[in-house]
Every structure is written in structure tokens, then in C-alpha cells.
PDB file of C-alpha atoms in Angstrom:
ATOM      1  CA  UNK A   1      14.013 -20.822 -40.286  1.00 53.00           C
ATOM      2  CA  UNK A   2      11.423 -22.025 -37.767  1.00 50.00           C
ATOM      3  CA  UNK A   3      13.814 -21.698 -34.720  1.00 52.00           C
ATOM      4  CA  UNK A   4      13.972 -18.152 -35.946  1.00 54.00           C
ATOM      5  CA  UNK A   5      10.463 -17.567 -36.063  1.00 49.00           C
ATOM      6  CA  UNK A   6       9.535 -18.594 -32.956  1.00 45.00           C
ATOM      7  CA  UNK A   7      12.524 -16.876 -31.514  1.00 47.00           C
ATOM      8  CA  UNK A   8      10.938 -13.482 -32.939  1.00 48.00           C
ATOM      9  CA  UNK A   9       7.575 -14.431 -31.734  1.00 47.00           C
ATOM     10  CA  UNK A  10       8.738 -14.874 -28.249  1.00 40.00           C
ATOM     11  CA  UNK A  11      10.438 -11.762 -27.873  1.00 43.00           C
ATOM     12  CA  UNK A  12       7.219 -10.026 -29.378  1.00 47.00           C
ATOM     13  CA  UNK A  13       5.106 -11.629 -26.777  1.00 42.00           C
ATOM     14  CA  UNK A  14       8.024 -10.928 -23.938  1.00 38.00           C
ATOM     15  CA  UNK A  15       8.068  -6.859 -25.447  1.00 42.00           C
ATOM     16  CA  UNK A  16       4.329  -6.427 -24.659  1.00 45.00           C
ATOM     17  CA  UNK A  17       3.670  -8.361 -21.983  1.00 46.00           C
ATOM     18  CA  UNK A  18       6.583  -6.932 -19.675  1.00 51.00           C
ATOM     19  CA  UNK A  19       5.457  -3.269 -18.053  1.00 53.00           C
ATOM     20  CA  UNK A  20       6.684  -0.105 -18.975  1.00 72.00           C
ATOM     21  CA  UNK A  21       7.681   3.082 -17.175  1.00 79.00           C
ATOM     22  CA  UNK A  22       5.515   5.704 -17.310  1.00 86.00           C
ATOM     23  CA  UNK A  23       5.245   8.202 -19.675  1.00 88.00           C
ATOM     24  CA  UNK A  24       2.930  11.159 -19.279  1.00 91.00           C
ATOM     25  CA  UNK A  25       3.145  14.583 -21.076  1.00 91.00           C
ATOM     26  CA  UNK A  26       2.095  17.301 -19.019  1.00 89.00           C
ATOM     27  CA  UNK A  27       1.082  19.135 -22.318  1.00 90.00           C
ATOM     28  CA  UNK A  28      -1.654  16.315 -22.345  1.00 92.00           C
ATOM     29  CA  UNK A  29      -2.809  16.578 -18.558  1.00 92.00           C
ATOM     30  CA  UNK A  30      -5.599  18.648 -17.487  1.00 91.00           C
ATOM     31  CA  UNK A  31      -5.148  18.777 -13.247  1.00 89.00           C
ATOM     32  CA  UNK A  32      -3.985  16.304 -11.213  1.00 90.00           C
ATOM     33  CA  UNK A  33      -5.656  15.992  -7.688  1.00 89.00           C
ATOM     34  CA  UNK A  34      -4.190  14.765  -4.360  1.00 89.00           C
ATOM     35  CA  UNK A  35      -6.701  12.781  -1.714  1.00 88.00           C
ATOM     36  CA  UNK A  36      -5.244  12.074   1.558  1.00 85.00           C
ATOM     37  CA  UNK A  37      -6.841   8.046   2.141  1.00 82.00           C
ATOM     38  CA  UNK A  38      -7.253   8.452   6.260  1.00 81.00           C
ATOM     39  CA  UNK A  39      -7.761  12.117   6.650  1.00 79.00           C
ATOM     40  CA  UNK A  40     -10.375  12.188   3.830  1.00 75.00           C
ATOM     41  CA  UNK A  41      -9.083  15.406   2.745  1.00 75.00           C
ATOM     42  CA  UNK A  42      -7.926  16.929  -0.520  1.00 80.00           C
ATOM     43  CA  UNK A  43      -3.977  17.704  -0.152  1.00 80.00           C
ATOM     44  CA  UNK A  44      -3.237  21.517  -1.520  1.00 79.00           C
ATOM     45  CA  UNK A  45      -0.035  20.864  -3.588  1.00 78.00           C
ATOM     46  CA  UNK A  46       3.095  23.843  -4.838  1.00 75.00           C
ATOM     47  CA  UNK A  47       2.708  25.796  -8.096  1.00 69.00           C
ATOM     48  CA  UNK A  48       4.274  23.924 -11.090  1.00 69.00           C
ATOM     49  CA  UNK A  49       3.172  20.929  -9.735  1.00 77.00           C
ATOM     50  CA  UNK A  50       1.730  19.421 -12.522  1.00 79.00           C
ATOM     51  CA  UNK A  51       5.363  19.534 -14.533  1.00 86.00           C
ATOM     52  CA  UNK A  52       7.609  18.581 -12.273  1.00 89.00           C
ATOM     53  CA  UNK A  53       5.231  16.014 -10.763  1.00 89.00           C
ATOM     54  CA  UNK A  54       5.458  14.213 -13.563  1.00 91.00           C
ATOM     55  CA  UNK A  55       8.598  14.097 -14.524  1.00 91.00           C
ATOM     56  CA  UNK A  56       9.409  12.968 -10.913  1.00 91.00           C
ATOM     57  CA  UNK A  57       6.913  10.357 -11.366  1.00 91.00           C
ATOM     58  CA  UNK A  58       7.795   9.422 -14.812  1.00 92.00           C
ATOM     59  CA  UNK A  59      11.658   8.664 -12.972  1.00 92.00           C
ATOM     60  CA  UNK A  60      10.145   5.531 -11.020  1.00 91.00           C
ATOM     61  CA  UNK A  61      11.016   2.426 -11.777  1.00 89.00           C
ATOM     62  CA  UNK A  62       9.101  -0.646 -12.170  1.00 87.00           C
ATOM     63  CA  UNK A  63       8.927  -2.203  -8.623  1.00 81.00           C
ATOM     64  CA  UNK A  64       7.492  -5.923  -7.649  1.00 79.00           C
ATOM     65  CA  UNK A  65       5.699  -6.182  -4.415  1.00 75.00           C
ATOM     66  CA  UNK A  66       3.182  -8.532  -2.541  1.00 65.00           C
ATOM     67  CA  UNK A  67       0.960  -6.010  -1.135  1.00 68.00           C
ATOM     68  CA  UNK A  68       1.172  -1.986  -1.236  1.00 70.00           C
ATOM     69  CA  UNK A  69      -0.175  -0.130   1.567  1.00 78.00           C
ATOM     70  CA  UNK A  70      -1.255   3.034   0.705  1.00 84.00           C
ATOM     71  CA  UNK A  71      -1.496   6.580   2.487  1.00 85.00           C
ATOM     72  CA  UNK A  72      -2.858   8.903  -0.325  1.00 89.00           C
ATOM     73  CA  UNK A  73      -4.682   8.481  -4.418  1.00 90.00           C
ATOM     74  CA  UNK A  74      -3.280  10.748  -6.508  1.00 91.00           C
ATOM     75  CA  UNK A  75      -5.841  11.220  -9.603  1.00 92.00           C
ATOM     76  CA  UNK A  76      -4.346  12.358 -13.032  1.00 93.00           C
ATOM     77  CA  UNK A  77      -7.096  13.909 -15.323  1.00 94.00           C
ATOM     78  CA  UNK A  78      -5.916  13.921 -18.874  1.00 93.00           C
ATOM     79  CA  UNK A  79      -7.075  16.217 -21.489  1.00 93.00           C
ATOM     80  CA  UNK A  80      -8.721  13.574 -23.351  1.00 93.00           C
ATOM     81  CA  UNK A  81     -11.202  13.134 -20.560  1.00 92.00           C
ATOM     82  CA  UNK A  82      -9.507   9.980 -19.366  1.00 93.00           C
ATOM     83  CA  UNK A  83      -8.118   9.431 -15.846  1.00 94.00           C
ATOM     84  CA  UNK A  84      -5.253   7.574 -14.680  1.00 94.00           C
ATOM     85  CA  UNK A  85      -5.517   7.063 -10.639  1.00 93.00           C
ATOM     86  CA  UNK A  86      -2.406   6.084  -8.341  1.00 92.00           C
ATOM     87  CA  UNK A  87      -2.767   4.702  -4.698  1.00 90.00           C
ATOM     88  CA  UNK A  88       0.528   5.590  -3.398  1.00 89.00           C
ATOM     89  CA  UNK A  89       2.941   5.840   0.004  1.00 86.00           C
ATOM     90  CA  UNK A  90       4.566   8.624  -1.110  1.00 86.00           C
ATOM     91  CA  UNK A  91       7.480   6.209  -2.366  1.00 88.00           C
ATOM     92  CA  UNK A  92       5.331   3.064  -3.961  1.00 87.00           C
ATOM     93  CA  UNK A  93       2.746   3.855  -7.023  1.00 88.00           C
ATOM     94  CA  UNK A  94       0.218   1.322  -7.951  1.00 88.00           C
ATOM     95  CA  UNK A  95      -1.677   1.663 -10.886  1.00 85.00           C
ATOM     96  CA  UNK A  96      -1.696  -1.268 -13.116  1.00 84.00           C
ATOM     97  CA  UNK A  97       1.633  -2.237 -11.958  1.00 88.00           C
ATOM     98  CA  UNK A  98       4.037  -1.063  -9.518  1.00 90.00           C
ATOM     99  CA  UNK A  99       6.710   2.000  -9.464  1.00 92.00           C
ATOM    100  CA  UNK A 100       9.210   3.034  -7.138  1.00 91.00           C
ATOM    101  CA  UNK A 101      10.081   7.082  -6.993  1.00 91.00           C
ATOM    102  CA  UNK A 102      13.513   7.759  -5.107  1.00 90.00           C
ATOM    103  CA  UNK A 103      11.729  10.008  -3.085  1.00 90.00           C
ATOM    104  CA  UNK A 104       8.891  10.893  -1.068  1.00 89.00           C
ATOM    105  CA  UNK A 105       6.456  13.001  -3.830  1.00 89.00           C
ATOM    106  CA  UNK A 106       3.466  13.417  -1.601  1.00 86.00           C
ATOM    107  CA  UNK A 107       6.322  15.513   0.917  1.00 85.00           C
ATOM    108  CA  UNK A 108       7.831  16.771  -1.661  1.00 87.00           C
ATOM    109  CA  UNK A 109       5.179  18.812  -3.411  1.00 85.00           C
ATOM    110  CA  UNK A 110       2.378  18.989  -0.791  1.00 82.00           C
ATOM    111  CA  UNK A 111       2.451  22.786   1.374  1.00 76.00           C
ATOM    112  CA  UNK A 112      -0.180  21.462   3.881  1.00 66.00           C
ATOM    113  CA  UNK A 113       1.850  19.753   6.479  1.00 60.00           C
ATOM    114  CA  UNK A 114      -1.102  19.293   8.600  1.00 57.00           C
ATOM    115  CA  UNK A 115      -1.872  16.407   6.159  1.00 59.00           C
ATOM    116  CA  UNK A 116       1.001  14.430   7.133  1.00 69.00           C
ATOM    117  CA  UNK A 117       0.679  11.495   9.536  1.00 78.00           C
ATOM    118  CA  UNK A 118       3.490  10.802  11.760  1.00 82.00           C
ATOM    119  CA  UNK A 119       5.714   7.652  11.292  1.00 83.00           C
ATOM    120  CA  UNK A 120       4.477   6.286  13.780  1.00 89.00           C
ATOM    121  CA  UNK A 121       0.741   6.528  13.332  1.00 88.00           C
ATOM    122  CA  UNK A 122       1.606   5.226   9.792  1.00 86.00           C
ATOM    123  CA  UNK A 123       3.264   2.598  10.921  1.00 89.00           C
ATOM    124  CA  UNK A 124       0.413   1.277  13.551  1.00 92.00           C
ATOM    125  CA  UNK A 125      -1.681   1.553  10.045  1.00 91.00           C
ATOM    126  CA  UNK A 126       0.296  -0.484   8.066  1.00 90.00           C
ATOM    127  CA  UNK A 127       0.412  -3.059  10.358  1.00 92.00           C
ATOM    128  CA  UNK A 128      -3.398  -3.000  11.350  1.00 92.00           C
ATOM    129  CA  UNK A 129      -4.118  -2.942   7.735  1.00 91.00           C
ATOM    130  CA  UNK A 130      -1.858  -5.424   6.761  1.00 92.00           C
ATOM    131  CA  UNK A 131      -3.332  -7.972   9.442  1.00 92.00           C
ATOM    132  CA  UNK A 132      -7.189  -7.454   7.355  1.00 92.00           C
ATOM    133  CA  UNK A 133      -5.242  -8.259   3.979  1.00 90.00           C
ATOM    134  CA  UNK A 134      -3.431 -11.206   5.531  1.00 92.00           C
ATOM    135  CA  UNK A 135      -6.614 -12.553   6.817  1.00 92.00           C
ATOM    136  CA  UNK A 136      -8.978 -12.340   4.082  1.00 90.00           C
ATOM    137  CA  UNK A 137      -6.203 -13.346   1.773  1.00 89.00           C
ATOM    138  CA  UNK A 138      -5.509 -16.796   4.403  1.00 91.00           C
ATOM    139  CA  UNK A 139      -1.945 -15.307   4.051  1.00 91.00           C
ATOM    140  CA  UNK A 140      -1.761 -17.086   7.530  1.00 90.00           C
ATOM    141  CA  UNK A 141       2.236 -17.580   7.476  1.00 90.00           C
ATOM    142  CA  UNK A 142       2.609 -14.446   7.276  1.00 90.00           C
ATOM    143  CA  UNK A 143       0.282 -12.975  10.257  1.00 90.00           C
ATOM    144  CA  UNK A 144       3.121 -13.672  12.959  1.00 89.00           C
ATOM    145  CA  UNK A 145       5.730 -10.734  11.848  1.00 89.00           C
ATOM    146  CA  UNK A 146       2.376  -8.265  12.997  1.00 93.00           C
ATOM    147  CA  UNK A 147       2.734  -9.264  16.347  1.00 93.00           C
ATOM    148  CA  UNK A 148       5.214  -9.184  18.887  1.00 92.00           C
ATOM    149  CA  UNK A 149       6.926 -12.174  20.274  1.00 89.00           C
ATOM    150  CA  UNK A 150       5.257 -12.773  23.488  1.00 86.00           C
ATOM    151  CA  UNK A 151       1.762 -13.422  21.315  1.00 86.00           C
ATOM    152  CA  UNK A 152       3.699 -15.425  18.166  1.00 87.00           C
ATOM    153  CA  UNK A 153       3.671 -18.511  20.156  1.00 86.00           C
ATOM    154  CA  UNK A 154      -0.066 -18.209  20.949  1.00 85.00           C
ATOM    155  CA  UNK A 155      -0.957 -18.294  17.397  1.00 82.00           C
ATOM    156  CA  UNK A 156       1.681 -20.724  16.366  1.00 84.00           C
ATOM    157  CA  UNK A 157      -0.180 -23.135  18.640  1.00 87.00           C
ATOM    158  CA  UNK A 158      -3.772 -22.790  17.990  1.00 88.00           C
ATOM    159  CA  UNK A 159      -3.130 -22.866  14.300  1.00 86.00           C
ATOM    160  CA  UNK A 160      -1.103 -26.133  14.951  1.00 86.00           C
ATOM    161  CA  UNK A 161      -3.362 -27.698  17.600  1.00 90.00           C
ATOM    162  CA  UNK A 162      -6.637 -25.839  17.582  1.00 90.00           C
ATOM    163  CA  UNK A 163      -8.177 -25.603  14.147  1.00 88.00           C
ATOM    164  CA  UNK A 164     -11.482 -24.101  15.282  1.00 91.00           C
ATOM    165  CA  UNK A 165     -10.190 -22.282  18.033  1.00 91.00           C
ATOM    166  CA  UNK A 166      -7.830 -20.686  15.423  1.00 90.00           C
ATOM    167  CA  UNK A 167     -10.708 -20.154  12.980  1.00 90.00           C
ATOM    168  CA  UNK A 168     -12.827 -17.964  15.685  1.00 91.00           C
ATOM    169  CA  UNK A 169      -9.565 -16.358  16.284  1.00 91.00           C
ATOM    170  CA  UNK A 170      -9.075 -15.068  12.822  1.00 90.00           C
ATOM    171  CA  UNK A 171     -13.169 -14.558  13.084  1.00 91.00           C
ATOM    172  CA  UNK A 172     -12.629 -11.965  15.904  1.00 90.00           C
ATOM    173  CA  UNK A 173      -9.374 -10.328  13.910  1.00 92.00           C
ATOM    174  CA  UNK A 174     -11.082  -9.767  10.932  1.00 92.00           C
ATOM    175  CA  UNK A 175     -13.348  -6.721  10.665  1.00 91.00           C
ATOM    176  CA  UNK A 176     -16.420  -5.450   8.513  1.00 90.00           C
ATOM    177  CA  UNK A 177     -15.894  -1.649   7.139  1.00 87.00           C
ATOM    178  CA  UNK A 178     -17.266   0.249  10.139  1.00 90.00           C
ATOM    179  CA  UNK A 179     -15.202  -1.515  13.207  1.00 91.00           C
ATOM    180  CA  UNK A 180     -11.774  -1.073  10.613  1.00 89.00           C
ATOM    181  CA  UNK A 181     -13.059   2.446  10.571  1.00 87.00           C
ATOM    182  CA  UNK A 182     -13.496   3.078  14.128  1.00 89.00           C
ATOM    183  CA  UNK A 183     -10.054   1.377  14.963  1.00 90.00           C
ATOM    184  CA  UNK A 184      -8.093   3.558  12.065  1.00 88.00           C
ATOM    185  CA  UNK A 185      -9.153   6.434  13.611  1.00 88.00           C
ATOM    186  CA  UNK A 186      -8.350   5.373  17.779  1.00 91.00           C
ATOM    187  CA  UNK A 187      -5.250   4.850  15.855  1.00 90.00           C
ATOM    188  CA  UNK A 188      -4.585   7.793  13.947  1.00 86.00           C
ATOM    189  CA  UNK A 189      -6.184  10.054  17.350  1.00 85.00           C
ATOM    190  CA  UNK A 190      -3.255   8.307  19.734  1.00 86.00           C
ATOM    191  CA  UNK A 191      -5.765   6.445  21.140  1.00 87.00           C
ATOM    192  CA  UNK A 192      -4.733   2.912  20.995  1.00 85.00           C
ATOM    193  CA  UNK A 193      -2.964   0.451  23.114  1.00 87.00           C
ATOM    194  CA  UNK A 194      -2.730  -2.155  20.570  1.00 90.00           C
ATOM    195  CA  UNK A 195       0.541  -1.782  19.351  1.00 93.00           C
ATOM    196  CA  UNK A 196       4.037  -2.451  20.853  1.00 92.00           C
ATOM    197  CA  UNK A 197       7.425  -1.208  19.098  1.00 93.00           C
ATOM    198  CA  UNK A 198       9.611  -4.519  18.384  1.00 91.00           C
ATOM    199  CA  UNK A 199      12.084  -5.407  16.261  1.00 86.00           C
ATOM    200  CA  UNK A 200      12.429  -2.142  14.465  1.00 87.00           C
ATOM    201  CA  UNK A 201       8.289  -2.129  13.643  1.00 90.00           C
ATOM    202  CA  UNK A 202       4.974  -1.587  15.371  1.00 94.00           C
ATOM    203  CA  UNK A 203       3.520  -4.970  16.492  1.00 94.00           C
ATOM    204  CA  UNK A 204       0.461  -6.046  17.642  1.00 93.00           C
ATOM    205  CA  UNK A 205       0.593  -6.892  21.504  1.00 91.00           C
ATOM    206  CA  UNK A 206      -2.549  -8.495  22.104  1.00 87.00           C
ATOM    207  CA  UNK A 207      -3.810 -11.479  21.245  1.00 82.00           C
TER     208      UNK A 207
END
């Protein structure tokens, strides 16, 4: 009788502690709002968005990832004066946990196509911002796949051989609010000469 008990009481505690998919009624949603994150601008979105947002959204499936880099926030603002707010890539949403769409929603819906980075300016961002999480997270294993080959060996070394040397290093890489500011926007102007395409991704050619 005990085995059953605590058989019960596990699946309980596995029921409400693994996430959900989402499930929002669009009878119960006031607007929902659409912020591009580097443009700083508010994306106009179709008629009937709202409804068939939703149930697009409400398709995702829980996803597991490390790190999400996001492009836009989508804000939901329910009825019941309580928000729910998404940083998503179009794809990947991020709320309390993680969902996957099978398509693009920001595309999908959005009529302003002036919004829209290219792939490759996105891709430059990803990287550049995934280099600040990396760092201030001491994800250092990780911090070669953002550059390309001919500067992997540099850092390999110092880390291995030149602990402060390596420590300035990841000094000079890591940036307060207003350089990362000035740099996302050389990058998202076509202005940089940071980045080299490698091994099907932008990488960082400098060191």
C-alpha cells in the first residue's frame, strides 16, 4: 500500500512540475503588441491577428535550450489586466519556459517588412550577443565556435598558458550597455568588419 502511495505522489509532483503548452483564449485577450528589440519600433501586425496568433502560438511545443537569442517581445494583454510577455526569434518563445512554433510568426503576421533584419545582420547579432552571454556567464568552452579558426588557437592558448593575459582578454570582450549599443547598431547599419562567414555561421575574425 505504501509503494502505491508514493507511486501516486510522484506522479503528482512529476504532473505539476513538468511545463505545459500554452493555452490562451482569445475571448480572454485584450490586444497583443509587437516590439521589434533592435529597431526599437512597434511592429504593425494583419487584421485577425489576435485569433489566429494564438492559435499558431498555442501549436508550439515545449522546446529545451541553453540560451535564446531574441529579435522581437511580443506582449499579450489579457482582459483581466494581466500580461503575459514573450521574447521571441520568430521561431523560439520564452516566457517561463521555452516553445517552438513550426514557423516564423513575427513573418507571418507582421505587414511592415521594413522591420525585418536581414539574415545576415541577424546572424552577426546572434553571434555578438552570444559572445556577452558567454562571457558574463564564464561559459568559456563555449566562446571558440564565435570565432573563426585562424583566432581559435589564440584563445585556446592564452586560456591554457596565460591566465591573466586571458582575463584582460575577456576584460576587453566584454562590454557595459552603451559600447554593446554602439556596436549593435555598426552592425545592424553594415558597418562592421568584425565578422567573417565560416563554417556555415558568422564568426568573429578578430581577436
Amino acid at each position: 500500500m505504501k509503494k502505491i502511495t508514493y507511486i501516486i505522489y510522484f506522479l503528482i509532483l512529476v504532473s505539476c512540475s513538468t511545463p505545459k503548452n500554452l493555452k490562451f483564449k482569445p475571448s480572454e485577450i485584450e490586444k497583443i503588441e509587437v516590439f521589434s528589440k533592435y529597431l526599437g519600433a512597434n511592429i504593425k501586425i494583419r487584421g485577425n491577428f489576435k485569433e489566429d496568433f494564438i492559435v499558431d502560438l498555442n501549436k508550439s511545443n515545449i522546446f529545451y535550450t541553453e540560451e535564446n537569442i531574441s529579435t522581437h517581445k511580443i506582449i499579450i494583454y489579457n482582459k483581466n489586466k494581466k500580461t503575459d510577455t514573450f521574447l521571441t526569434d520568430g521561431y523560439i518563445y520564452q516566457n517561463k519556459n521555452y516553445y517552438k512554433s513550426k514557423e516564423n510568426l513575427i513573418k507571418k503576421y507582421a505587414i511592415e517588412e521594413h522591420h525585418f533584419l536581414s539574415d545576415t545582420i541577424l546572424g552577426k547579432l546572434k553571434t555578438f550577443e552570444l559572445l556577452q552571454i558567454y562571457l558574463k556567464k564564464e561559459k568559456y568552452d563555449k566562446l571558440p565556435t564565435l570565432f573563426v579558426e585562424e583566432v581559435q588557437w589564440f584563445f585556446k592558448e592564452i586560456r591554457k598558458n596565460d591566465k591573466k593575459r586571458f582575463k584582460r582578454w575577456c576584460s576587453l570582450w566584454t562590454f557595459d550597455k552603451a559600447t554593446y549599443e554602439k556596436h549593435v547598431v555598426t552592425i545592424i547599419n553594415g558597418e562592421d568588419s568584425l565578422f567573417d562567414y565560416e563554417n556555415n555561421g558568422w564568426k568573429i575574425n578578430q581577436k
